[in-house]
Coordinates of C-alpha atoms in Angstrom, one line a residue:
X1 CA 136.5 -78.3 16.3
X2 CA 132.9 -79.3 16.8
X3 CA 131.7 -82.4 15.1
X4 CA 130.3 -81.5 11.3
X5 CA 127.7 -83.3 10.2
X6 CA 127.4 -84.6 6.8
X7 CA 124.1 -86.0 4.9
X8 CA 124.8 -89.0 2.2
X9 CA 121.9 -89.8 -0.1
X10 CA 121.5 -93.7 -0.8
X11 CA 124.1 -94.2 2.2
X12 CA 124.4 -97.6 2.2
X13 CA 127.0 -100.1 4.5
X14 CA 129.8 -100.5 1.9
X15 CA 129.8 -96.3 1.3
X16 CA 129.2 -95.8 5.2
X17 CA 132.8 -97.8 5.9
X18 CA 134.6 -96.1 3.1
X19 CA 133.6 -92.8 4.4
X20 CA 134.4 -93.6 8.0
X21 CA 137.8 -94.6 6.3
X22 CA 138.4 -90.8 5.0
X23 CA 140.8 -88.4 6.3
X24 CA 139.5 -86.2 8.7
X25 CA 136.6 -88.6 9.1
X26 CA 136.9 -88.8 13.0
X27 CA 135.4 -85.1 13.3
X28 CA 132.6 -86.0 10.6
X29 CA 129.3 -87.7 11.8
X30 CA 127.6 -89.4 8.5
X31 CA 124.1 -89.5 8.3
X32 CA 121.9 -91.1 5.9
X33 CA 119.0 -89.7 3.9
X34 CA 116.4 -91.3 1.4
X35 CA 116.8 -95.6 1.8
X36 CA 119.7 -96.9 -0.5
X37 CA 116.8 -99.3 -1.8
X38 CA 114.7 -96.2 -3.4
X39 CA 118.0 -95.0 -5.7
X40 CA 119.8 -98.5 -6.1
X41 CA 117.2 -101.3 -6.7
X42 CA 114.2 -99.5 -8.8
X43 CA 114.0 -98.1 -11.8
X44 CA 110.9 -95.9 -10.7
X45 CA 112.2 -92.6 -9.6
X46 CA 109.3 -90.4 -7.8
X47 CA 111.7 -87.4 -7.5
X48 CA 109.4 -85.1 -6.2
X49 CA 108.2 -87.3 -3.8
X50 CA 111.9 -88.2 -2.6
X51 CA 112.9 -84.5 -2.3
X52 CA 109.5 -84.5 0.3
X53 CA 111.5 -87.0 1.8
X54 CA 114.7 -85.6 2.5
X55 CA 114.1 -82.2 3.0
X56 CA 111.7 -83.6 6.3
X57 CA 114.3 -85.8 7.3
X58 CA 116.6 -82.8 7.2
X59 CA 114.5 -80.1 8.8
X60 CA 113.7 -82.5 11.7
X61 CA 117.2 -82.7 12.7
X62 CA 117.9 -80.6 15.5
X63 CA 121.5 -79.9 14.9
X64 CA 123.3 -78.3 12.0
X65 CA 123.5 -79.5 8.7
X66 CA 126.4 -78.7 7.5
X67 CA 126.9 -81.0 3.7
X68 CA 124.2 -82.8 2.0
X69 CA 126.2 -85.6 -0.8
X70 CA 125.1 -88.5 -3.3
X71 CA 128.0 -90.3 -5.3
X72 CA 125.3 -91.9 -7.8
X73 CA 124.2 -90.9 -11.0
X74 CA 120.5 -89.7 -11.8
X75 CA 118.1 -89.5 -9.8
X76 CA 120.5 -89.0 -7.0
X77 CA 123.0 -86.1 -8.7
X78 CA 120.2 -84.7 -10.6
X79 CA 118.5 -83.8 -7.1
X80 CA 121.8 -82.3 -4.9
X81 CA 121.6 -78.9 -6.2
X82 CA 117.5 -78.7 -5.6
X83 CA 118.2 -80.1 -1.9
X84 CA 121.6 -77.9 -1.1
X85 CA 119.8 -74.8 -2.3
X86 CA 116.4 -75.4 0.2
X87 CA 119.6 -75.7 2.9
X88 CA 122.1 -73.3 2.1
X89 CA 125.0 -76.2 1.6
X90 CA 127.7 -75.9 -0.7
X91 CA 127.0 -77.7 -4.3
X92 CA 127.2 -76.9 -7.9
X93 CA 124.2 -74.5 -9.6
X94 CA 121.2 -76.4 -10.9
X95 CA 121.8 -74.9 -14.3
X96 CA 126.0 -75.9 -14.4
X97 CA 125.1 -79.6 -13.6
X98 CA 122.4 -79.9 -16.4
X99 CA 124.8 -78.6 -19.3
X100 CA 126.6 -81.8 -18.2
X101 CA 123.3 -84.0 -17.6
X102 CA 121.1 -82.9 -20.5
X103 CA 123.3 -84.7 -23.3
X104 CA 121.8 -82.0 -25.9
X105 CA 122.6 -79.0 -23.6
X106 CA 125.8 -80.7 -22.6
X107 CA 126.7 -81.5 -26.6
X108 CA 125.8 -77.1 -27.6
X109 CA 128.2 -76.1 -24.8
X110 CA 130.8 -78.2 -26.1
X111 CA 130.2 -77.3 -29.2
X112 CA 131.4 -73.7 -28.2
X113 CA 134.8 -74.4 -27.2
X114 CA 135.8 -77.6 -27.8
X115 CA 133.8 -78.6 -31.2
X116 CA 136.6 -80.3 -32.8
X117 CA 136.6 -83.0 -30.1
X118 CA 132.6 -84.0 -30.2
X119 CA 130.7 -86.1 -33.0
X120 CA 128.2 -85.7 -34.7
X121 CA 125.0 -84.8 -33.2
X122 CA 121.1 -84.5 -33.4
X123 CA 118.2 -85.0 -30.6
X124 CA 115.0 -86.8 -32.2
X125 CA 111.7 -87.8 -30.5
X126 CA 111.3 -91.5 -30.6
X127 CA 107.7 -91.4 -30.7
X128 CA 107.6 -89.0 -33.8
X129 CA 107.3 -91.6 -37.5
X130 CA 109.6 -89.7 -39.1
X131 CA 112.3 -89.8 -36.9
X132 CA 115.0 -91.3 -38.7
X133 CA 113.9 -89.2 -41.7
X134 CA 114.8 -85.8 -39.7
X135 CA 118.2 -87.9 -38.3
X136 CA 119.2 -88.2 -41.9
X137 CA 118.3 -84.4 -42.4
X138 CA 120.7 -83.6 -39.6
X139 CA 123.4 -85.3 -41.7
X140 CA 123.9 -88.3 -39.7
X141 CA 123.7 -91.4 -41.6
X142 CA 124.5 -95.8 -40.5
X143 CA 126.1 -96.8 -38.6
X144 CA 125.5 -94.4 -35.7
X145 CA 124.8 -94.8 -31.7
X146 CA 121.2 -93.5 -29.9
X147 CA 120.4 -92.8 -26.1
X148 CA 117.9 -90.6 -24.2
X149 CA 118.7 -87.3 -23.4
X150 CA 119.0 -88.8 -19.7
X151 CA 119.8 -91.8 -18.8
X152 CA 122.1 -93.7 -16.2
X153 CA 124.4 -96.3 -17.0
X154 CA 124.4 -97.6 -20.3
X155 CA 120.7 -97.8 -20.0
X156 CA 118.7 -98.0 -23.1
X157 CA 122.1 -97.1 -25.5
X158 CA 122.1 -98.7 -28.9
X159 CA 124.0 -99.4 -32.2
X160 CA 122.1 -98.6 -35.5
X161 CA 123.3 -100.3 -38.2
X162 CA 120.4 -100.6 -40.0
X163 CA 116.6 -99.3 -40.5
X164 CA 115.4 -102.6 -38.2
X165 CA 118.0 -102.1 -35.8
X166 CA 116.8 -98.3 -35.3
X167 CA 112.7 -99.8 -35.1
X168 CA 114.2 -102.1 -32.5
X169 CA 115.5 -99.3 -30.4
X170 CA 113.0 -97.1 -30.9
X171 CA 110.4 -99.5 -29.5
X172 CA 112.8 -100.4 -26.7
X173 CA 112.9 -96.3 -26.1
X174 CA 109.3 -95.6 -26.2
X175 CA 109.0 -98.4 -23.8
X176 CA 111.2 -97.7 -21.3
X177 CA 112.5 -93.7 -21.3
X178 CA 109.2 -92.9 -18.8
X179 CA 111.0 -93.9 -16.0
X180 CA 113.9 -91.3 -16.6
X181 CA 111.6 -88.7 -18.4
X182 CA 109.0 -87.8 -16.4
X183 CA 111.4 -87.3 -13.3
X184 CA 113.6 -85.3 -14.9
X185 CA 111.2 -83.3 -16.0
X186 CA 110.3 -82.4 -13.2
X187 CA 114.1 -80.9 -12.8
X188 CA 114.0 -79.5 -15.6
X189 CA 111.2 -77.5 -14.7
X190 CA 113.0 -75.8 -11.5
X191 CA 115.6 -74.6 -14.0
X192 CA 116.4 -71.4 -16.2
X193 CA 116.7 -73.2 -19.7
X194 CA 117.2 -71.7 -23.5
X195 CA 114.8 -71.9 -25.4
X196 CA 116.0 -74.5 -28.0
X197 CA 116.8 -76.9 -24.5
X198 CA 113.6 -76.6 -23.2
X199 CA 112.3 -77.6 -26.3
X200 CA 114.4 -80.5 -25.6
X201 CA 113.1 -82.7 -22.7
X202 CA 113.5 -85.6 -20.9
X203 CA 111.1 -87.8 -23.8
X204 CA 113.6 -87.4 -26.2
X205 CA 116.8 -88.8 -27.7
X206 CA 120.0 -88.1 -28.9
X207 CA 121.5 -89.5 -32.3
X208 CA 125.2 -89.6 -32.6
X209 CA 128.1 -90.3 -34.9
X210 CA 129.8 -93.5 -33.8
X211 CA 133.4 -93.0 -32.0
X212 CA 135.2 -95.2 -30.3
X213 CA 138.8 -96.1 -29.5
X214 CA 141.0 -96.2 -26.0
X215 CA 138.2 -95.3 -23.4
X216 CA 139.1 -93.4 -20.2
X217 CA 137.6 -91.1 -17.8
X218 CA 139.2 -88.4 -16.4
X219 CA 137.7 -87.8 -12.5
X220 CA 138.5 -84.1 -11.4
X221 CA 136.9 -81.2 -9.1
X222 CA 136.2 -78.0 -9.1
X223 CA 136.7 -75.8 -6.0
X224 CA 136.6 -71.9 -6.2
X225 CA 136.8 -71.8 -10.2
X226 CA 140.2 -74.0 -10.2
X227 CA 139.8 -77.1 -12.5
X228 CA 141.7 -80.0 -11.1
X229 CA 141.9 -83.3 -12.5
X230 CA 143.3 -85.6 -10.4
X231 CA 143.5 -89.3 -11.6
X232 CA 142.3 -91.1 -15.3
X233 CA 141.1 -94.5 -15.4
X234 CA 141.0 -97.0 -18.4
X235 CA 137.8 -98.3 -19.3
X236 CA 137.8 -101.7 -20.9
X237 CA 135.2 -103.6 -23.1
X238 CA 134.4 -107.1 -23.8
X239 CA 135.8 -107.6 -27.3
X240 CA 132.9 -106.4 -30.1
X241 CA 130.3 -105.4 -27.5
X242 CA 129.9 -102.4 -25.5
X243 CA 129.7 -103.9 -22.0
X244 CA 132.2 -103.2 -19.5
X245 CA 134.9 -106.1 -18.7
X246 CA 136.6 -103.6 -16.2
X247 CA 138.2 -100.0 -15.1
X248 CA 141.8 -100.2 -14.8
X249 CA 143.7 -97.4 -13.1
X250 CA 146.3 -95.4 -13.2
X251 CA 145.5 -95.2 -16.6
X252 CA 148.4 -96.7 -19.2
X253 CA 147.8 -93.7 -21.8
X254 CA 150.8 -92.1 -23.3
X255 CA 151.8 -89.6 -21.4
X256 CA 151.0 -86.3 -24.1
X257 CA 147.3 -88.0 -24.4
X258 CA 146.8 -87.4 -20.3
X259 CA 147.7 -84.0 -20.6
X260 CA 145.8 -83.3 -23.5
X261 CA 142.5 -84.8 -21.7
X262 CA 143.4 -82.6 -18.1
X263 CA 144.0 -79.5 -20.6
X264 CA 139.8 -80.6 -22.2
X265 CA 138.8 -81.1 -19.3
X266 CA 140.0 -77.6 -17.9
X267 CA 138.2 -75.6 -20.9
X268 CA 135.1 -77.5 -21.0
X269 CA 134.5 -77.4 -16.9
X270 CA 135.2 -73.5 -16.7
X271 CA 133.3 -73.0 -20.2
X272 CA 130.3 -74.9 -18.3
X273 CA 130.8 -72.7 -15.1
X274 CA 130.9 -75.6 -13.1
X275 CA 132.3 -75.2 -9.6
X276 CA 132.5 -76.3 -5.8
X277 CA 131.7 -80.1 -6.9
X278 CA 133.3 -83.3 -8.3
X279 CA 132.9 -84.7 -11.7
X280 CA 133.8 -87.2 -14.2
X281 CA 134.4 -86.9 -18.2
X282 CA 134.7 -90.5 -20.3
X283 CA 137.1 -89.8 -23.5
X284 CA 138.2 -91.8 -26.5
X285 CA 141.3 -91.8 -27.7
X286 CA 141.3 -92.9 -31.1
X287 CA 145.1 -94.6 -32.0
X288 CA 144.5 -94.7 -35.2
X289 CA 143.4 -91.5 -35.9
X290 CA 145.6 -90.0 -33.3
X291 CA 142.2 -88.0 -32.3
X292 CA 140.0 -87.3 -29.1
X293 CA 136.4 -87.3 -29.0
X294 CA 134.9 -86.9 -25.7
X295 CA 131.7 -88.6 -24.5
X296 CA 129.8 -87.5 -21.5
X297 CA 130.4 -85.3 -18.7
X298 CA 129.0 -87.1 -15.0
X299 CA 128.7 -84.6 -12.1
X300 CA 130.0 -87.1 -9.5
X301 CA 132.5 -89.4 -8.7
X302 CA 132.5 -92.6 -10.4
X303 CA 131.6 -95.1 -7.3
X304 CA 132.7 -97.9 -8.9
X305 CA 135.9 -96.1 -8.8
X306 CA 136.2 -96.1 -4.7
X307 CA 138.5 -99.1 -4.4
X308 CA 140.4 -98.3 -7.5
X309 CA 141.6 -94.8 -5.5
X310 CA 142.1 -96.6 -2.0
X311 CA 143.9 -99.4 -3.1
X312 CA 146.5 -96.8 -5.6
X313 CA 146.3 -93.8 -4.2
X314 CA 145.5 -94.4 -0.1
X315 CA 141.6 -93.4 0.1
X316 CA 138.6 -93.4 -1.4
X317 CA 138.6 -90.1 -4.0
X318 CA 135.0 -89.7 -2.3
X319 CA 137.0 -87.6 0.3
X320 CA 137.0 -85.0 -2.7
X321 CA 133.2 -85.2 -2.5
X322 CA 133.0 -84.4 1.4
X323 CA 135.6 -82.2 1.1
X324 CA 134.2 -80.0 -1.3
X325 CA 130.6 -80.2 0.5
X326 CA 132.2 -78.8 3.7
X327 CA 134.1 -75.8 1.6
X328 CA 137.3 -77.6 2.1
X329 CA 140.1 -77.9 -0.8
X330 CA 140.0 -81.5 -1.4
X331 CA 142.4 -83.6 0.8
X332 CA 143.2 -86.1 -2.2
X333 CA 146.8 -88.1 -1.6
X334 CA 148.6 -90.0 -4.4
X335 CA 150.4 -93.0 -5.1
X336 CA 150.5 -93.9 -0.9
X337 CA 147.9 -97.2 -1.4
X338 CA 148.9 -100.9 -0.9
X339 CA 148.9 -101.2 -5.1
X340 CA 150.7 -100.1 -7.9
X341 CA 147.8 -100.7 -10.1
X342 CA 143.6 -101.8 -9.1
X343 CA 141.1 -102.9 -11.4
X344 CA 137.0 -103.1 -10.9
X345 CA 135.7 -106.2 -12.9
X346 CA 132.7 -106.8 -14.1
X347 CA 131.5 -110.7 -13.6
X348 CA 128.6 -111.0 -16.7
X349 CA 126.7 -113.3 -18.9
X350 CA 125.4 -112.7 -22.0
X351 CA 122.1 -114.1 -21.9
X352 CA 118.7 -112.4 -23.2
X353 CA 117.2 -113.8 -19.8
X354 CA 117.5 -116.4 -17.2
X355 CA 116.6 -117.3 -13.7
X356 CA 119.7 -117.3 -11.2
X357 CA 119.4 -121.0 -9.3
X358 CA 122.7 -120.4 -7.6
X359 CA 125.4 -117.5 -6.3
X360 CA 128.3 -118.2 -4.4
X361 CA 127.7 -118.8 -0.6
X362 CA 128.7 -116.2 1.5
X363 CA 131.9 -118.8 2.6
X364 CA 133.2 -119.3 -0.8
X365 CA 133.6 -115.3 -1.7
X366 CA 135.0 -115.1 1.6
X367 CA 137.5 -118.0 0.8
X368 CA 138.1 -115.6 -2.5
X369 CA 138.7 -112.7 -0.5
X370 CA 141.4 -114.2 1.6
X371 CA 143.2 -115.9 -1.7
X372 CA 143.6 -112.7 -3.3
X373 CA 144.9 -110.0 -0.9
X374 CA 143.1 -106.7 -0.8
X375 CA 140.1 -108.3 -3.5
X376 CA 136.3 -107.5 -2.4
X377 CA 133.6 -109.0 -4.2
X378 CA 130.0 -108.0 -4.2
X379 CA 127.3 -110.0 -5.8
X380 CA 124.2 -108.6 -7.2
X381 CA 122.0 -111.1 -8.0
X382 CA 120.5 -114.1 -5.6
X383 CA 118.6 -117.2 -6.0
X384 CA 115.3 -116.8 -7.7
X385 CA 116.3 -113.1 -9.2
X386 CA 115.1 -113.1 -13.1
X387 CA 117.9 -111.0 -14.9
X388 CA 115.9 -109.0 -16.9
X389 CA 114.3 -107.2 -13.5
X390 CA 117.9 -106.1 -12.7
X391 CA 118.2 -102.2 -12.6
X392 CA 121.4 -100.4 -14.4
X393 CA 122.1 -102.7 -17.3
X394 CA 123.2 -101.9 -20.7
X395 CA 120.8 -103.3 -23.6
X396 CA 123.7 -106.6 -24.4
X397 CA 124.6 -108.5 -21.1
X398 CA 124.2 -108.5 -17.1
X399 CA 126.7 -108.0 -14.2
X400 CA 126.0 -110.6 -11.8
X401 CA 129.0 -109.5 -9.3
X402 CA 131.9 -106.7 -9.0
X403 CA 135.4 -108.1 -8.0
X404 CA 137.7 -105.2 -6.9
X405 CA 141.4 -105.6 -7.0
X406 CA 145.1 -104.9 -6.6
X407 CA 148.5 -105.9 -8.0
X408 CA 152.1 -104.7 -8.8
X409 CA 151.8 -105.1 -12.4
X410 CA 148.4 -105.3 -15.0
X411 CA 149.5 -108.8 -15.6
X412 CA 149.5 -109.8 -12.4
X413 CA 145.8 -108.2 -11.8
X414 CA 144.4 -109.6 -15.0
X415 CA 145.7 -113.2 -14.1
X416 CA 144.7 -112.7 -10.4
X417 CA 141.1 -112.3 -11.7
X418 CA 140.8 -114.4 -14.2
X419 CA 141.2 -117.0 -11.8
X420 CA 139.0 -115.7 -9.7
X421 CA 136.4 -115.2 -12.1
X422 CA 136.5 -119.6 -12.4
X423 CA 135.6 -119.9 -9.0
X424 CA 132.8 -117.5 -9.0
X425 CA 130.0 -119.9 -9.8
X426 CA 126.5 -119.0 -10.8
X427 CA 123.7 -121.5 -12.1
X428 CA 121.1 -120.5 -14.3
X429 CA 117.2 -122.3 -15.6
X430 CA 115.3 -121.0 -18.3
X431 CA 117.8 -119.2 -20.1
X432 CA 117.2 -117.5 -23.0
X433 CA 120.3 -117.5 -25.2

């Protein structure tokens, strides 16, 4: 069998060694396309100009090209079907991938099948005077949650509890949804829409009900038609803010909950007419209420899920990505990892601002690393970095470093990092509080 070779978008050293780690990775040959420093460390997306890019890159190479693959969120998923199509590689449609991405689109295809399990919704314009006006029209009413129609992350997400708290957002909105707008857009336009989406664009918001509860995502494929979900990680919060404090996974659900989320996530995927691509749904389970509500729909892996698969499962679940790009079923193993259980952790501060005047040296996360078997750390930040130029951050806090980890038990991984998390130390001057 001849070598196959396989284009990554954004490849960067940490994704180039879990890759090489895949199975059947000794008769793959990864290539990187577009600089990991254009998707990961701006906020300024010139997608047209990156698809220029690639597609030169590609054409110049003077052997097959046999996958192209991205395992980040806009711009990088939002431009795979554009690039595939130009190459004949496999990949989802263009038009399947924005009724996840659009979050109005995505929110009237749910609707269809699965409209008992969505809240509340309305799109608005932030720019338009009368915008919470019309949101009231649409029968939503405080406290409820905004975002843009695209975003990445939990980018530019806010609570409204109140008329100021909706000014506040609004401003923030107007401010900042250009960088996500005007490049998707320009997606937008290479697509067959409906009317009432098109009407929709990338300048606008969405308005929501507030849900909550257990959060989760389910991360699943589809190959051929057949919906598989594969593995469902917890996603757990700082107490009374919405930033992450870490993914846990497997997930501890009650059993009758997972299957309910895989039998969702089976209707809404073939409803969508997704296929031949990975993808990701975050859920809320609702104890209380003993109720569902689902949130988003990603068309990727999560990456900050990687470790969590290799360290439970045996490998990265981005062999389901190259798998699929290569028209393969998905080689996925499960329960054969080092760990019973992994977490991802987010390291924060809740500042407004600040300056960064120290990170740990390179010889105390090693010294980390080695204390806690199997634990990686990567820090974002470095000396001088002012946190508010940080790309990716939700509107309340920062994450200043990822700590990846394993254990036999969740008590043992929550201790484990915990002290970990006291030997991480950061400095900080002119902080604003």
């Amino acid at each position: 069998m001849s070598v196959r070779n396989v284009f990554v978008v954004g490849l960067d050293s940490i994704n180039r060694e879990r890759l090489e780690n895949l199975r059947g990775a000794e008769d793959y040959r990864f290539h990187g396309v577009i600089e990991p420093a254009e998707v990961y460390d701006t906020e300024i997306f010139p997608i047209e100009d990156m698809l220029a890019s690639a597609e030169a890159r590609l054409r110049e190479f003077n052997e097959p090209v046999d996958a192209i693959i991205g395992y980040m969120d806009f711009p990088v998923s939002t431009m795979l079907p554009l690039l595939c199509k130009r190459f004949g590689t496999r990949s989802t449609s263009l038009e399947s991938l924005l009724k996840c991405e659009h979050k109005y689109w995505s929110r009237l295809v749910q609707r269809e099948v699965i409209g008992d399990y969505i809240p509340r919704f309305t799109a608005f314009d932030p720019f338009d005077a009368q915008a919470l006006q019309h949101i009231g029209e649409a029968g939503l009413y405080f406290p409820f949650f905004v975002k843009p129609i695209k975003s990445s992350g939990s980018r530019l997400g806010f609570r409204i509890d109140s008329p100021e708290d909706f000014a506040y957002a609004t401003a923030r909105l107007c401010e900042g949804i250009g960088t996500i707008s005007e490049p998707f857009n320009f997606v937008l336009e290479h697509a067959n829409l409906p009317d009432n989406v098109r009407a929709v664009d990338g300048g606008h918001c969405m308005a929501e009900e507030i849900i909550g509860g257990w959060q989760c995502t389910v991360e699943g494929y589809v190959f051929e038609g057949d919906v598989v979900p594969y593995g469902i990680v917890d996603s757990i919060r700082y107490p009374q803010v919405l930033s992450f404090f870490c993914y846990r996974y497997p997930s501890r659900l009650p059993s009758a909950i997972q299957d309910k989320l895989q039998q969702l996530t089976r209707q809404i995927m073939a409803h969508i007419g997704y296929d031949n691509a990975a993808f990701n749904i975050e859920y809320f389970w609702d104890e209380v209420q003993d109720h569902i509500w689902l949130l988003e729909i990603n068309t990727r892996i999560a990456q900050s899920h990687c470790d969590l698969f290799d360290k439970v499962d045996g490998v990265s679940h981005q062999q389901v990505t190259v798998d699929l790009a290569l028209g393969q079923v998905p080689d996925m193993p499960s329960r054969q990892g080092r760990f019973k259980v992994a977490g991802t952790f987010f390291y924060r501060v809740f500042f407004v601002d600040a300056t960064v005047s120290r990170v740990p040296s390179a010889e105390e996360i090693e010294a980390l690393q080695q204390a806690y078997p199997g634990a990686r750390i990567s820090v974002q930040v470095e000396v001088g970095t002012r946190l508010s130029s940080l790309p990716e951050q939700d509107s309340y806090s920062y994450a200043l470093a990822y700590a990846w980890m394993g254990a036999d038990d969740d008590a043992a991984l929550e201790e484990n990092y915990a002290r970990l998390a006291e030997q991480l130390h950061f400095e900080f001057e002119d902080i604003v509080g």
